[in-house]
PDB file of C-alpha atoms in Angstrom:
ATOM      1  CA  UNK A   1     -31.519   8.129 -23.695  1.00 96.00           C
ATOM      2  CA  UNK A   2     -30.695   7.318 -27.275  1.00 98.00           C
ATOM      3  CA  UNK A   3     -28.459   4.222 -27.114  1.00 98.00           C
ATOM      4  CA  UNK A   4     -26.156   2.616 -29.672  1.00 98.00           C
ATOM      5  CA  UNK A   5     -25.893  -1.027 -28.590  1.00 98.00           C
ATOM      6  CA  UNK A   6     -22.919  -3.279 -29.351  1.00 98.00           C
ATOM      7  CA  UNK A   7     -23.331  -7.040 -28.882  1.00 98.00           C
ATOM      8  CA  UNK A   8     -23.425 -10.403 -30.610  1.00 96.00           C
ATOM      9  CA  UNK A   9     -24.567 -13.449 -28.531  1.00 96.00           C
ATOM     10  CA  UNK A  10     -27.599 -14.035 -26.302  1.00 97.00           C
ATOM     11  CA  UNK A  11     -25.874 -12.331 -23.367  1.00 98.00           C
ATOM     12  CA  UNK A  12     -26.906  -8.921 -24.672  1.00 98.00           C
ATOM     13  CA  UNK A  13     -30.605  -9.650 -25.148  1.00 98.00           C
ATOM     14  CA  UNK A  14     -31.721  -8.993 -21.537  1.00 98.00           C
ATOM     15  CA  UNK A  15     -29.938  -5.629 -21.669  1.00 98.00           C
ATOM     16  CA  UNK A  16     -31.739  -4.703 -24.884  1.00 98.00           C
ATOM     17  CA  UNK A  17     -35.112  -5.749 -23.489  1.00 98.00           C
ATOM     18  CA  UNK A  18     -34.515  -3.960 -20.184  1.00 98.00           C
ATOM     19  CA  UNK A  19     -33.599  -0.708 -21.951  1.00 98.00           C
ATOM     20  CA  UNK A  20     -36.609  -0.939 -24.242  1.00 98.00           C
ATOM     21  CA  UNK A  21     -38.960  -1.542 -21.298  1.00 98.00           C
ATOM     22  CA  UNK A  22     -37.435   1.436 -19.491  1.00 98.00           C
ATOM     23  CA  UNK A  23     -38.228   3.689 -22.439  1.00 98.00           C
ATOM     24  CA  UNK A  24     -34.743   4.160 -23.878  1.00 98.00           C
ATOM     25  CA  UNK A  25     -34.468   4.652 -27.629  1.00 98.00           C
ATOM     26  CA  UNK A  26     -32.274   1.995 -29.261  1.00 98.00           C
ATOM     27  CA  UNK A  27     -30.700   4.020 -32.056  1.00 98.00           C
ATOM     28  CA  UNK A  28     -29.101   0.970 -33.629  1.00 98.00           C
ATOM     29  CA  UNK A  29     -27.245  -2.230 -32.871  1.00 98.00           C
ATOM     30  CA  UNK A  30     -23.681  -3.044 -33.872  1.00 98.00           C
ATOM     31  CA  UNK A  31     -22.979  -6.744 -34.196  1.00 98.00           C
ATOM     32  CA  UNK A  32     -20.407  -8.973 -35.854  1.00 95.00           C
ATOM     33  CA  UNK A  33     -20.893  -9.811 -39.538  1.00 94.00           C
ATOM     34  CA  UNK A  34     -22.836 -12.973 -40.360  1.00 92.00           C
ATOM     35  CA  UNK A  35     -20.509 -15.957 -40.609  1.00 83.00           C
ATOM     36  CA  UNK A  36     -20.816 -19.553 -41.848  1.00 80.00           C
ATOM     37  CA  UNK A  37     -21.149 -21.932 -38.897  1.00 72.00           C
ATOM     38  CA  UNK A  38     -21.928 -25.541 -38.102  1.00 65.00           C
ATOM     39  CA  UNK A  39     -21.404 -28.647 -40.171  1.00 67.00           C
ATOM     40  CA  UNK A  40     -23.358 -27.289 -43.104  1.00 67.00           C
ATOM     41  CA  UNK A  41     -21.431 -23.980 -42.992  1.00 71.00           C
ATOM     42  CA  UNK A  42     -24.689 -22.091 -43.277  1.00 81.00           C
ATOM     43  CA  UNK A  43     -24.595 -18.370 -42.672  1.00 84.00           C
ATOM     44  CA  UNK A  44     -25.950 -17.587 -39.217  1.00 87.00           C
ATOM     45  CA  UNK A  45     -27.437 -14.378 -37.909  1.00 93.00           C
ATOM     46  CA  UNK A  46     -26.315 -13.343 -34.438  1.00 95.00           C
ATOM     47  CA  UNK A  47     -28.972 -13.334 -31.680  1.00 97.00           C
ATOM     48  CA  UNK A  48     -28.558  -9.563 -31.307  1.00 98.00           C
ATOM     49  CA  UNK A  49     -29.131  -9.015 -35.029  1.00 98.00           C
ATOM     50  CA  UNK A  50     -32.208 -11.265 -34.956  1.00 97.00           C
ATOM     51  CA  UNK A  51     -33.599  -9.214 -32.040  1.00 98.00           C
ATOM     52  CA  UNK A  52     -32.966  -5.957 -33.886  1.00 98.00           C
ATOM     53  CA  UNK A  53     -34.599  -7.119 -37.107  1.00 97.00           C
ATOM     54  CA  UNK A  54     -37.708  -8.217 -35.217  1.00 97.00           C
ATOM     55  CA  UNK A  55     -37.801  -4.931 -33.286  1.00 97.00           C
ATOM     56  CA  UNK A  56     -37.253  -2.798 -36.389  1.00 98.00           C
ATOM     57  CA  UNK A  57     -33.940  -1.436 -35.102  1.00 98.00           C
ATOM     58  CA  UNK A  58     -31.198  -0.531 -37.636  1.00 98.00           C
ATOM     59  CA  UNK A  59     -28.297  -3.012 -37.776  1.00 98.00           C
ATOM     60  CA  UNK A  60     -24.640  -2.150 -38.412  1.00 98.00           C
ATOM     61  CA  UNK A  61     -22.142  -4.988 -39.069  1.00 97.00           C
ATOM     62  CA  UNK A  62     -18.666  -3.579 -39.632  1.00 97.00           C
ATOM     63  CA  UNK A  63     -15.718  -5.819 -40.413  1.00 95.00           C
ATOM     64  CA  UNK A  64     -13.637  -3.409 -38.316  1.00 95.00           C
ATOM     65  CA  UNK A  65     -15.185  -1.171 -35.638  1.00 96.00           C
ATOM     66  CA  UNK A  66     -12.613   1.517 -36.381  1.00 95.00           C
ATOM     67  CA  UNK A  67     -13.492   1.766 -40.076  1.00 95.00           C
ATOM     68  CA  UNK A  68     -14.297   5.386 -40.914  1.00 96.00           C
ATOM     69  CA  UNK A  69     -17.220   4.498 -43.174  1.00 97.00           C
ATOM     70  CA  UNK A  70     -18.802   2.595 -40.294  1.00 97.00           C
ATOM     71  CA  UNK A  71     -18.055   5.352 -37.769  1.00 98.00           C
ATOM     72  CA  UNK A  72     -19.741   7.883 -40.043  1.00 98.00           C
ATOM     73  CA  UNK A  73     -22.823   5.655 -40.255  1.00 98.00           C
ATOM     74  CA  UNK A  74     -22.823   5.267 -36.460  1.00 98.00           C
ATOM     75  CA  UNK A  75     -22.643   9.042 -35.960  1.00 98.00           C
ATOM     76  CA  UNK A  76     -25.685   9.438 -38.177  1.00 97.00           C
ATOM     77  CA  UNK A  77     -27.631   7.386 -35.628  1.00 98.00           C
ATOM     78  CA  UNK A  78     -27.024  10.311 -33.181  1.00 98.00           C
ATOM     79  CA  UNK A  79     -26.556   8.209 -30.008  1.00 98.00           C
ATOM     80  CA  UNK A  80     -26.229   9.816 -26.592  1.00 98.00           C
ATOM     81  CA  UNK A  81     -24.310   6.824 -25.267  1.00 98.00           C
ATOM     82  CA  UNK A  82     -22.990   3.417 -26.339  1.00 98.00           C
ATOM     83  CA  UNK A  83     -23.630   0.212 -24.394  1.00 98.00           C
ATOM     84  CA  UNK A  84     -21.464  -2.862 -25.051  1.00 98.00           C
ATOM     85  CA  UNK A  85     -22.428  -6.380 -23.937  1.00 98.00           C
ATOM     86  CA  UNK A  86     -20.287  -9.219 -25.321  1.00 97.00           C
ATOM     87  CA  UNK A  87     -19.620  -7.608 -28.677  1.00 97.00           C
ATOM     88  CA  UNK A  88     -16.540  -9.767 -29.128  1.00 91.00           C
ATOM     89  CA  UNK A  89     -14.026  -7.183 -30.310  1.00 93.00           C
ATOM     90  CA  UNK A  90     -12.006  -4.375 -28.801  1.00 93.00           C
ATOM     91  CA  UNK A  91     -13.319  -0.907 -29.625  1.00 96.00           C
ATOM     92  CA  UNK A  92     -10.800   1.732 -30.756  1.00 96.00           C
ATOM     93  CA  UNK A  93     -10.842   5.180 -29.102  1.00 96.00           C
ATOM     94  CA  UNK A  94     -12.724   6.691 -32.043  1.00 96.00           C
ATOM     95  CA  UNK A  95     -15.606   4.276 -31.408  1.00 97.00           C
ATOM     96  CA  UNK A  96     -15.499   4.602 -27.613  1.00 97.00           C
ATOM     97  CA  UNK A  97     -15.682   8.381 -27.763  1.00 95.00           C
ATOM     98  CA  UNK A  98     -18.269   8.597 -30.529  1.00 96.00           C
ATOM     99  CA  UNK A  99     -21.337   9.368 -28.338  1.00 98.00           C
ATOM    100  CA  UNK A 100     -21.281  12.491 -26.117  1.00 97.00           C
ATOM    101  CA  UNK A 101     -21.743  10.390 -22.949  1.00 97.00           C
ATOM    102  CA  UNK A 102     -19.108   7.822 -23.929  1.00 97.00           C
ATOM    103  CA  UNK A 103     -19.409   4.046 -23.745  1.00 98.00           C
ATOM    104  CA  UNK A 104     -20.472   1.622 -21.008  1.00 98.00           C
ATOM    105  CA  UNK A 105     -19.719  -2.096 -20.814  1.00 98.00           C
ATOM    106  CA  UNK A 106     -21.802  -4.855 -19.198  1.00 98.00           C
ATOM    107  CA  UNK A 107     -19.058  -7.160 -17.861  1.00 98.00           C
ATOM    108  CA  UNK A 108     -19.840 -10.496 -16.213  1.00 98.00           C
ATOM    109  CA  UNK A 109     -17.595 -10.277 -13.156  1.00 98.00           C
ATOM    110  CA  UNK A 110     -17.049  -8.203 -10.033  1.00 98.00           C
ATOM    111  CA  UNK A 111     -14.304  -6.003 -11.441  1.00 98.00           C
ATOM    112  CA  UNK A 112     -11.376  -5.721 -11.024  1.00 98.00           C
ATOM    113  CA  UNK A 113     -11.617  -9.516 -10.684  1.00 98.00           C
ATOM    114  CA  UNK A 114     -11.669 -11.534 -13.903  1.00 98.00           C
ATOM    115  CA  UNK A 115     -10.999  -8.967 -16.579  1.00 98.00           C
ATOM    116  CA  UNK A 116     -10.994 -10.491 -20.036  1.00 97.00           C
ATOM    117  CA  UNK A 117     -12.933 -12.667 -22.441  1.00 96.00           C
ATOM    118  CA  UNK A 118     -14.254 -15.532 -20.291  1.00 98.00           C
ATOM    119  CA  UNK A 119     -15.061 -14.312 -16.753  1.00 98.00           C
ATOM    120  CA  UNK A 120     -18.080 -16.598 -16.322  1.00 98.00           C
ATOM    121  CA  UNK A 121     -16.128 -19.769 -17.114  1.00 98.00           C
ATOM    122  CA  UNK A 122     -13.130 -18.873 -14.969  1.00 98.00           C
ATOM    123  CA  UNK A 123     -15.220 -17.885 -11.948  1.00 98.00           C
ATOM    124  CA  UNK A 124     -16.425 -21.500 -11.783  1.00 98.00           C
ATOM    125  CA  UNK A 125     -13.149 -23.119 -12.852  1.00 98.00           C
ATOM    126  CA  UNK A 126     -11.316 -21.292 -10.062  1.00 98.00           C
ATOM    127  CA  UNK A 127     -13.882 -22.277  -7.470  1.00 98.00           C
ATOM    128  CA  UNK A 128     -15.249 -18.798  -6.702  1.00 98.00           C
ATOM    129  CA  UNK A 129     -18.270 -18.779  -4.412  1.00 98.00           C
ATOM    130  CA  UNK A 130     -19.730 -15.672  -6.032  1.00 98.00           C
ATOM    131  CA  UNK A 131     -19.530 -13.737  -9.255  1.00 98.00           C
ATOM    132  CA  UNK A 132     -21.605 -10.895 -10.614  1.00 98.00           C
ATOM    133  CA  UNK A 133     -21.864  -8.156 -13.193  1.00 98.00           C
ATOM    134  CA  UNK A 134     -20.240  -4.745 -13.395  1.00 98.00           C
ATOM    135  CA  UNK A 135     -21.295  -1.726 -15.420  1.00 98.00           C
ATOM    136  CA  UNK A 136     -18.070   0.088 -16.237  1.00 98.00           C
ATOM    137  CA  UNK A 137     -17.088   3.062 -18.314  1.00 98.00           C
ATOM    138  CA  UNK A 138     -14.929   1.843 -21.165  1.00 98.00           C
ATOM    139  CA  UNK A 139     -11.382   3.109 -21.599  1.00 97.00           C
ATOM    140  CA  UNK A 140      -8.527   2.082 -23.876  1.00 93.00           C
ATOM    141  CA  UNK A 141      -7.238  -0.563 -21.422  1.00 95.00           C
ATOM    142  CA  UNK A 142      -9.193  -3.843 -21.284  1.00 96.00           C
ATOM    143  CA  UNK A 143     -11.984  -3.800 -18.668  1.00 98.00           C
ATOM    144  CA  UNK A 144     -10.053  -1.209 -16.642  1.00 98.00           C
ATOM    145  CA  UNK A 145     -12.465   1.742 -16.593  1.00 98.00           C
ATOM    146  CA  UNK A 146     -14.318   3.057 -13.550  1.00 98.00           C
ATOM    147  CA  UNK A 147     -17.290   1.060 -12.260  1.00 98.00           C
ATOM    148  CA  UNK A 148     -20.741   2.666 -12.002  1.00 98.00           C
ATOM    149  CA  UNK A 149     -22.644  -0.280 -10.530  1.00 98.00           C
ATOM    150  CA  UNK A 150     -22.349  -3.953  -9.594  1.00 98.00           C
ATOM    151  CA  UNK A 151     -24.627  -6.868  -8.761  1.00 98.00           C
ATOM    152  CA  UNK A 152     -23.375  -9.922  -6.882  1.00 98.00           C
ATOM    153  CA  UNK A 153     -24.430 -13.453  -7.884  1.00 98.00           C
ATOM    154  CA  UNK A 154     -23.773 -16.466  -5.616  1.00 98.00           C
ATOM    155  CA  UNK A 155     -22.342 -19.595  -7.251  1.00 98.00           C
ATOM    156  CA  UNK A 156     -23.900 -22.780  -5.790  1.00 97.00           C
ATOM    157  CA  UNK A 157     -21.788 -25.916  -5.738  1.00 94.00           C
ATOM    158  CA  UNK A 158     -23.403 -27.479  -8.837  1.00 96.00           C
ATOM    159  CA  UNK A 159     -23.823 -24.352 -10.983  1.00 98.00           C
ATOM    160  CA  UNK A 160     -22.544 -24.566 -14.569  1.00 98.00           C
ATOM    161  CA  UNK A 161     -21.143 -21.819 -16.756  1.00 98.00           C
ATOM    162  CA  UNK A 162     -24.339 -21.893 -18.809  1.00 98.00           C
ATOM    163  CA  UNK A 163     -26.486 -21.306 -15.732  1.00 98.00           C
ATOM    164  CA  UNK A 164     -24.271 -18.476 -14.483  1.00 98.00           C
ATOM    165  CA  UNK A 165     -24.309 -16.965 -17.990  1.00 98.00           C
ATOM    166  CA  UNK A 166     -28.103 -16.773 -17.929  1.00 98.00           C
ATOM    167  CA  UNK A 167     -28.203 -15.224 -14.446  1.00 98.00           C
ATOM    168  CA  UNK A 168     -25.468 -12.716 -15.265  1.00 98.00           C
ATOM    169  CA  UNK A 169     -27.219 -11.652 -18.471  1.00 98.00           C
ATOM    170  CA  UNK A 170     -30.460 -10.889 -16.610  1.00 98.00           C
ATOM    171  CA  UNK A 171     -28.660  -9.157 -13.736  1.00 98.00           C
ATOM    172  CA  UNK A 172     -26.656  -7.116 -16.223  1.00 98.00           C
ATOM    173  CA  UNK A 173     -29.778  -5.793 -17.918  1.00 98.00           C
ATOM    174  CA  UNK A 174     -31.320  -4.731 -14.618  1.00 98.00           C
ATOM    175  CA  UNK A 175     -28.146  -3.056 -13.336  1.00 98.00           C
ATOM    176  CA  UNK A 176     -27.577  -1.315 -16.679  1.00 98.00           C
ATOM    177  CA  UNK A 177     -30.983   0.351 -16.582  1.00 98.00           C
ATOM    178  CA  UNK A 178     -30.341   1.541 -13.020  1.00 98.00           C
ATOM    179  CA  UNK A 179     -27.005   3.058 -14.084  1.00 98.00           C
ATOM    180  CA  UNK A 180     -28.581   4.812 -17.067  1.00 98.00           C
ATOM    181  CA  UNK A 181     -31.182   6.306 -14.734  1.00 98.00           C
ATOM    182  CA  UNK A 182     -28.421   7.516 -12.416  1.00 98.00           C
ATOM    183  CA  UNK A 183     -26.575   9.093 -15.335  1.00 98.00           C
ATOM    184  CA  UNK A 184     -29.716  10.865 -16.531  1.00 96.00           C
ATOM    185  CA  UNK A 185     -30.446  12.260 -13.051  1.00 97.00           C
ATOM    186  CA  UNK A 186     -26.865  13.211 -12.221  1.00 96.00           C
ATOM    187  CA  UNK A 187     -26.652  10.672  -9.359  1.00 97.00           C
ATOM    188  CA  UNK A 188     -24.092   8.375 -11.009  1.00 97.00           C
ATOM    189  CA  UNK A 189     -20.875   7.714  -9.088  1.00 97.00           C
ATOM    190  CA  UNK A 190     -17.873   6.341 -10.955  1.00 98.00           C
ATOM    191  CA  UNK A 191     -15.501   4.314  -8.782  1.00 98.00           C
ATOM    192  CA  UNK A 192     -11.963   3.761 -10.058  1.00 98.00           C
ATOM    193  CA  UNK A 193     -10.750   0.173 -10.081  1.00 98.00           C
ATOM    194  CA  UNK A 194      -7.765  -0.958  -8.027  1.00 98.00           C
ATOM    195  CA  UNK A 195      -5.475  -2.317 -10.736  1.00 97.00           C
ATOM    196  CA  UNK A 196      -3.341  -4.081  -8.129  1.00 98.00           C
ATOM    197  CA  UNK A 197      -6.297  -6.388  -7.381  1.00 98.00           C
ATOM    198  CA  UNK A 198      -7.013  -7.243 -11.016  1.00 98.00           C
ATOM    199  CA  UNK A 199      -7.170 -10.882 -12.111  1.00 98.00           C
ATOM    200  CA  UNK A 200      -7.585 -12.227 -15.621  1.00 98.00           C
ATOM    201  CA  UNK A 201      -9.974 -14.508 -17.470  1.00 98.00           C
ATOM    202  CA  UNK A 202      -8.366 -15.424 -20.803  1.00 96.00           C
ATOM    203  CA  UNK A 203     -10.287 -16.849 -23.716  1.00 95.00           C
ATOM    204  CA  UNK A 204     -10.999 -20.576 -23.575  1.00 96.00           C
ATOM    205  CA  UNK A 205     -10.683 -22.961 -26.497  1.00 95.00           C
ATOM    206  CA  UNK A 206     -11.010 -26.676 -27.122  1.00 93.00           C
ATOM    207  CA  UNK A 207      -7.425 -27.517 -26.191  1.00 93.00           C
ATOM    208  CA  UNK A 208      -7.686 -25.573 -22.937  1.00 94.00           C
ATOM    209  CA  UNK A 209     -10.716 -27.681 -22.034  1.00 97.00           C
ATOM    210  CA  UNK A 210      -8.908 -31.031 -22.144  1.00 97.00           C
ATOM    211  CA  UNK A 211      -9.351 -32.658 -18.730  1.00 97.00           C
ATOM    212  CA  UNK A 212      -6.272 -32.936 -16.541  1.00 96.00           C
ATOM    213  CA  UNK A 213      -7.158 -35.935 -14.377  1.00 95.00           C
ATOM    214  CA  UNK A 214      -4.061 -35.365 -12.216  1.00 95.00           C
ATOM    215  CA  UNK A 215      -5.807 -32.440 -10.508  1.00 96.00           C
ATOM    216  CA  UNK A 216      -7.756 -33.101  -7.286  1.00 96.00           C
ATOM    217  CA  UNK A 217     -11.335 -34.275  -7.816  1.00 96.00           C
ATOM    218  CA  UNK A 218     -12.843 -30.953  -6.693  1.00 97.00           C
ATOM    219  CA  UNK A 219     -10.748 -29.023  -9.221  1.00 97.00           C
ATOM    220  CA  UNK A 220     -11.613 -31.431 -12.036  1.00 98.00           C
ATOM    221  CA  UNK A 221     -15.289 -30.959 -11.140  1.00 98.00           C
ATOM    222  CA  UNK A 222     -14.852 -27.177 -11.388  1.00 98.00           C
ATOM    223  CA  UNK A 223     -13.369 -27.575 -14.868  1.00 98.00           C
ATOM    224  CA  UNK A 224     -16.298 -29.710 -16.017  1.00 98.00           C
ATOM    225  CA  UNK A 225     -18.849 -27.218 -14.683  1.00 98.00           C
ATOM    226  CA  UNK A 226     -16.902 -24.199 -15.901  1.00 98.00           C
ATOM    227  CA  UNK A 227     -16.760 -25.576 -19.447  1.00 98.00           C
ATOM    228  CA  UNK A 228     -20.445 -26.616 -19.579  1.00 98.00           C
ATOM    229  CA  UNK A 229     -21.867 -26.142 -22.169  1.00 97.00           C
ATOM    230  CA  UNK A 230     -18.886 -24.549 -23.968  1.00 96.00           C
ATOM    231  CA  UNK A 231     -16.138 -25.334 -24.808  1.00 97.00           C
ATOM    232  CA  UNK A 232     -17.000 -28.628 -23.033  1.00 98.00           C
ATOM    233  CA  UNK A 233     -14.360 -30.443 -20.969  1.00 98.00           C
ATOM    234  CA  UNK A 234     -13.189 -33.566 -22.770  1.00 98.00           C
ATOM    235  CA  UNK A 235     -10.937 -36.586 -22.523  1.00 97.00           C
ATOM    236  CA  UNK A 236      -9.780 -39.222 -24.985  1.00 96.00           C
ATOM    237  CA  UNK A 237     -10.420 -42.957 -24.900  1.00 94.00           C
ATOM    238  CA  UNK A 238      -7.670 -45.585 -24.808  1.00 89.00           C
ATOM    239  CA  UNK A 239     -10.104 -48.522 -24.681  1.00 84.00           C
ATOM    240  CA  UNK A 240     -12.193 -50.334 -25.748  1.00 86.00           C
ATOM    241  CA  UNK A 241     -10.237 -50.817 -28.963  1.00 87.00           C
ATOM    242  CA  UNK A 242     -13.192 -49.845 -31.157  1.00 85.00           C
ATOM    243  CA  UNK A 243     -13.260 -46.391 -29.540  1.00 87.00           C
ATOM    244  CA  UNK A 244      -9.527 -45.815 -28.996  1.00 90.00           C
ATOM    245  CA  UNK A 245      -8.501 -42.299 -29.940  1.00 92.00           C
ATOM    246  CA  UNK A 246     -12.018 -40.917 -29.884  1.00 94.00           C
ATOM    247  CA  UNK A 247     -13.009 -38.099 -27.570  1.00 96.00           C
ATOM    248  CA  UNK A 248     -15.639 -37.947 -24.869  1.00 97.00           C
ATOM    249  CA  UNK A 249     -17.013 -34.706 -23.436  1.00 98.00           C
ATOM    250  CA  UNK A 250     -17.844 -34.928 -19.733  1.00 98.00           C
ATOM    251  CA  UNK A 251     -20.506 -33.110 -17.707  1.00 98.00           C
ATOM    252  CA  UNK A 252     -22.417 -33.168 -14.406  1.00 98.00           C
ATOM    253  CA  UNK A 253     -19.544 -34.071 -12.074  1.00 97.00           C
ATOM    254  CA  UNK A 254     -19.923 -35.232  -8.500  1.00 96.00           C
ATOM    255  CA  UNK A 255     -16.967 -35.495  -6.159  1.00 96.00           C
ATOM    256  CA  UNK A 256     -17.138 -38.871  -4.442  1.00 92.00           C
ATOM    257  CA  UNK A 257     -16.682 -39.405  -0.733  1.00 78.00           C
ATOM    258  CA  UNK A 258     -13.676 -41.295   0.669  1.00 67.00           C
ATOM    259  CA  UNK A 259     -13.641 -45.089   0.338  1.00 57.00           C
ATOM    260  CA  UNK A 260     -15.567 -46.957   3.027  1.00 48.00           C
ATOM    261  CA  UNK A 261     -12.341 -48.471   4.410  1.00 44.00           C
ATOM    262  CA  UNK A 262     -10.789 -45.030   4.781  1.00 43.00           C
ATOM    263  CA  UNK A 263      -8.049 -45.777   2.263  1.00 43.00           C
ATOM    264  CA  UNK A 264      -7.191 -44.046  -0.991  1.00 52.00           C
ATOM    265  CA  UNK A 265      -7.294 -46.138  -4.170  1.00 57.00           C
ATOM    266  CA  UNK A 266      -3.769 -46.495  -5.582  1.00 71.00           C
ATOM    267  CA  UNK A 267      -4.782 -45.840  -9.173  1.00 84.00           C
ATOM    268  CA  UNK A 268      -3.400 -43.714 -11.981  1.00 90.00           C
ATOM    269  CA  UNK A 269      -5.323 -40.445 -12.527  1.00 92.00           C
ATOM    270  CA  UNK A 270      -7.745 -40.909 -15.414  1.00 92.00           C
ATOM    271  CA  UNK A 271      -8.319 -44.571 -14.646  1.00 91.00           C
ATOM    272  CA  UNK A 272     -11.995 -45.507 -14.925  1.00 93.00           C
ATOM    273  CA  UNK A 273     -12.639 -47.074 -11.532  1.00 92.00           C
ATOM    274  CA  UNK A 274     -16.203 -47.976 -12.481  1.00 92.00           C
ATOM    275  CA  UNK A 275     -18.144 -48.035 -15.753  1.00 93.00           C
ATOM    276  CA  UNK A 276     -21.555 -49.125 -14.560  1.00 88.00           C
ATOM    277  CA  UNK A 277     -24.721 -49.328 -16.728  1.00 90.00           C
ATOM    278  CA  UNK A 278     -26.756 -48.014 -13.788  1.00 89.00           C
ATOM    279  CA  UNK A 279     -24.429 -45.696 -11.848  1.00 87.00           C
ATOM    280  CA  UNK A 280     -22.319 -44.384 -14.728  1.00 87.00           C
ATOM    281  CA  UNK A 281     -18.633 -43.459 -14.695  1.00 95.00           C
ATOM    282  CA  UNK A 282     -16.342 -43.102 -11.713  1.00 95.00           C
ATOM    283  CA  UNK A 283     -12.846 -41.840 -12.522  1.00 95.00           C
ATOM    284  CA  UNK A 284      -9.670 -41.592 -10.442  1.00 94.00           C
ATOM    285  CA  UNK A 285      -8.093 -38.142 -10.154  1.00 95.00           C
ATOM    286  CA  UNK A 286      -4.937 -36.830  -8.534  1.00 94.00           C
ATOM    287  CA  UNK A 287      -6.782 -36.873  -5.219  1.00 94.00           C
ATOM    288  CA  UNK A 288     -10.039 -38.784  -4.842  1.00 94.00           C
ATOM    289  CA  UNK A 289     -12.509 -39.965  -7.441  1.00 95.00           C
ATOM    290  CA  UNK A 290     -15.117 -38.197  -9.522  1.00 95.00           C
ATOM    291  CA  UNK A 291     -18.435 -39.472 -10.852  1.00 96.00           C
ATOM    292  CA  UNK A 292     -19.314 -38.153 -14.314  1.00 97.00           C
ATOM    293  CA  UNK A 293     -23.084 -37.888 -14.718  1.00 97.00           C
ATOM    294  CA  UNK A 294     -23.368 -37.091 -18.428  1.00 98.00           C
ATOM    295  CA  UNK A 295     -21.232 -37.416 -21.536  1.00 98.00           C
ATOM    296  CA  UNK A 296     -21.247 -36.509 -25.215  1.00 98.00           C
ATOM    297  CA  UNK A 297     -19.388 -38.907 -27.518  1.00 96.00           C
ATOM    298  CA  UNK A 298     -17.883 -37.404 -30.671  1.00 92.00           C
ATOM    299  CA  UNK A 299     -20.572 -36.899 -33.304  1.00 92.00           C
ATOM    300  CA  UNK A 300     -23.432 -37.900 -31.008  1.00 95.00           C
ATOM    301  CA  UNK A 301     -25.883 -36.226 -28.652  1.00 96.00           C
ATOM    302  CA  UNK A 302     -25.364 -35.538 -24.971  1.00 98.00           C
ATOM    303  CA  UNK A 303     -26.641 -38.404 -22.786  1.00 97.00           C
ATOM    304  CA  UNK A 304     -26.363 -39.805 -19.286  1.00 97.00           C
ATOM    305  CA  UNK A 305     -23.094 -41.574 -18.576  1.00 97.00           C
ATOM    306  CA  UNK A 306     -25.059 -44.698 -17.626  1.00 96.00           C
ATOM    307  CA  UNK A 307     -26.783 -44.719 -21.032  1.00 96.00           C
ATOM    308  CA  UNK A 308     -23.433 -44.430 -22.788  1.00 95.00           C
ATOM    309  CA  UNK A 309     -21.987 -47.292 -20.730  1.00 94.00           C
ATOM    310  CA  UNK A 310     -24.984 -49.493 -21.602  1.00 93.00           C
ATOM    311  CA  UNK A 311     -24.118 -49.095 -25.273  1.00 90.00           C
ATOM    312  CA  UNK A 312     -20.571 -50.433 -24.875  1.00 88.00           C
ATOM    313  CA  UNK A 313     -19.689 -54.023 -25.749  1.00 81.00           C
ATOM    314  CA  UNK A 314     -17.693 -54.471 -22.515  1.00 80.00           C
ATOM    315  CA  UNK A 315     -17.898 -51.603 -19.998  1.00 81.00           C
ATOM    316  CA  UNK A 316     -15.080 -53.113 -17.922  1.00 81.00           C
ATOM    317  CA  UNK A 317     -12.620 -52.250 -20.699  1.00 83.00           C
ATOM    318  CA  UNK A 318     -13.192 -48.477 -20.603  1.00 88.00           C
ATOM    319  CA  UNK A 319      -9.980 -46.516 -20.101  1.00 87.00           C
ATOM    320  CA  UNK A 320      -9.147 -42.856 -20.637  1.00 92.00           C
ATOM    321  CA  UNK A 321      -5.857 -41.866 -22.267  1.00 84.00           C
TER     322      UNK A 321
END
């Protein structure tokens, strides 16, 4: 098939590679315009655009996907079908209906569960034991179109959002190619979603990722894993005085067992029970304690929690606000 691909981050690259290996003709890629990013505000090219330039595939970067000048340019690419994988914007009906075979979306959840912008993060935050990818036909409503194929992905206890992202991207490429083959042969079956079973995965941002230590330890651990590497769960420091008000991103959580005496420490959630230069940070939560294995202080690199503690003037003074 002749495919018009819509995508921006790394998530779409396995789908592009899988389609190319399967012999599909990538008619062009549509990706977000280059934007300044980072401390130096240098203009960055999206991973999908970089792939296209290396592969010699035409690149389209509309400010608005419904712009008629862009739509005319897309029609000139003569696609049979559009494939969308983390493009980052909603497509208007004129864009969805542009190719004769319509538009498919590679969505990183087992629809109708976790419709929305951040299904990978929320699958881990909410403690799901499995996630997956769905290939769905796009309609005007968000992630509500019929499903043509799914792949399930188990979520081990220590898996992070970054690790699930990588697995879902690869699984999405493989399932996409299978669906395209089914469409070409007439074997494709489109299964309507049960809207009554739909759940939502709203966009995450920095403020959303602030750690609520009053939650039980297992739920705090899910937040840390579900925000790793982005947007990164964080807390603020009340002490030592030299660091008061600064932020600390937290990673690699481990829920601690009950105290040896069988009791529950009577400590305020967020209290640093232990700041040890060998064993790292142990923090009280609303129920139980949590060991934080790695941290990233503001403006510095990610490091083990023990290494960070060793750099403090008095580890016993560490307190979270």
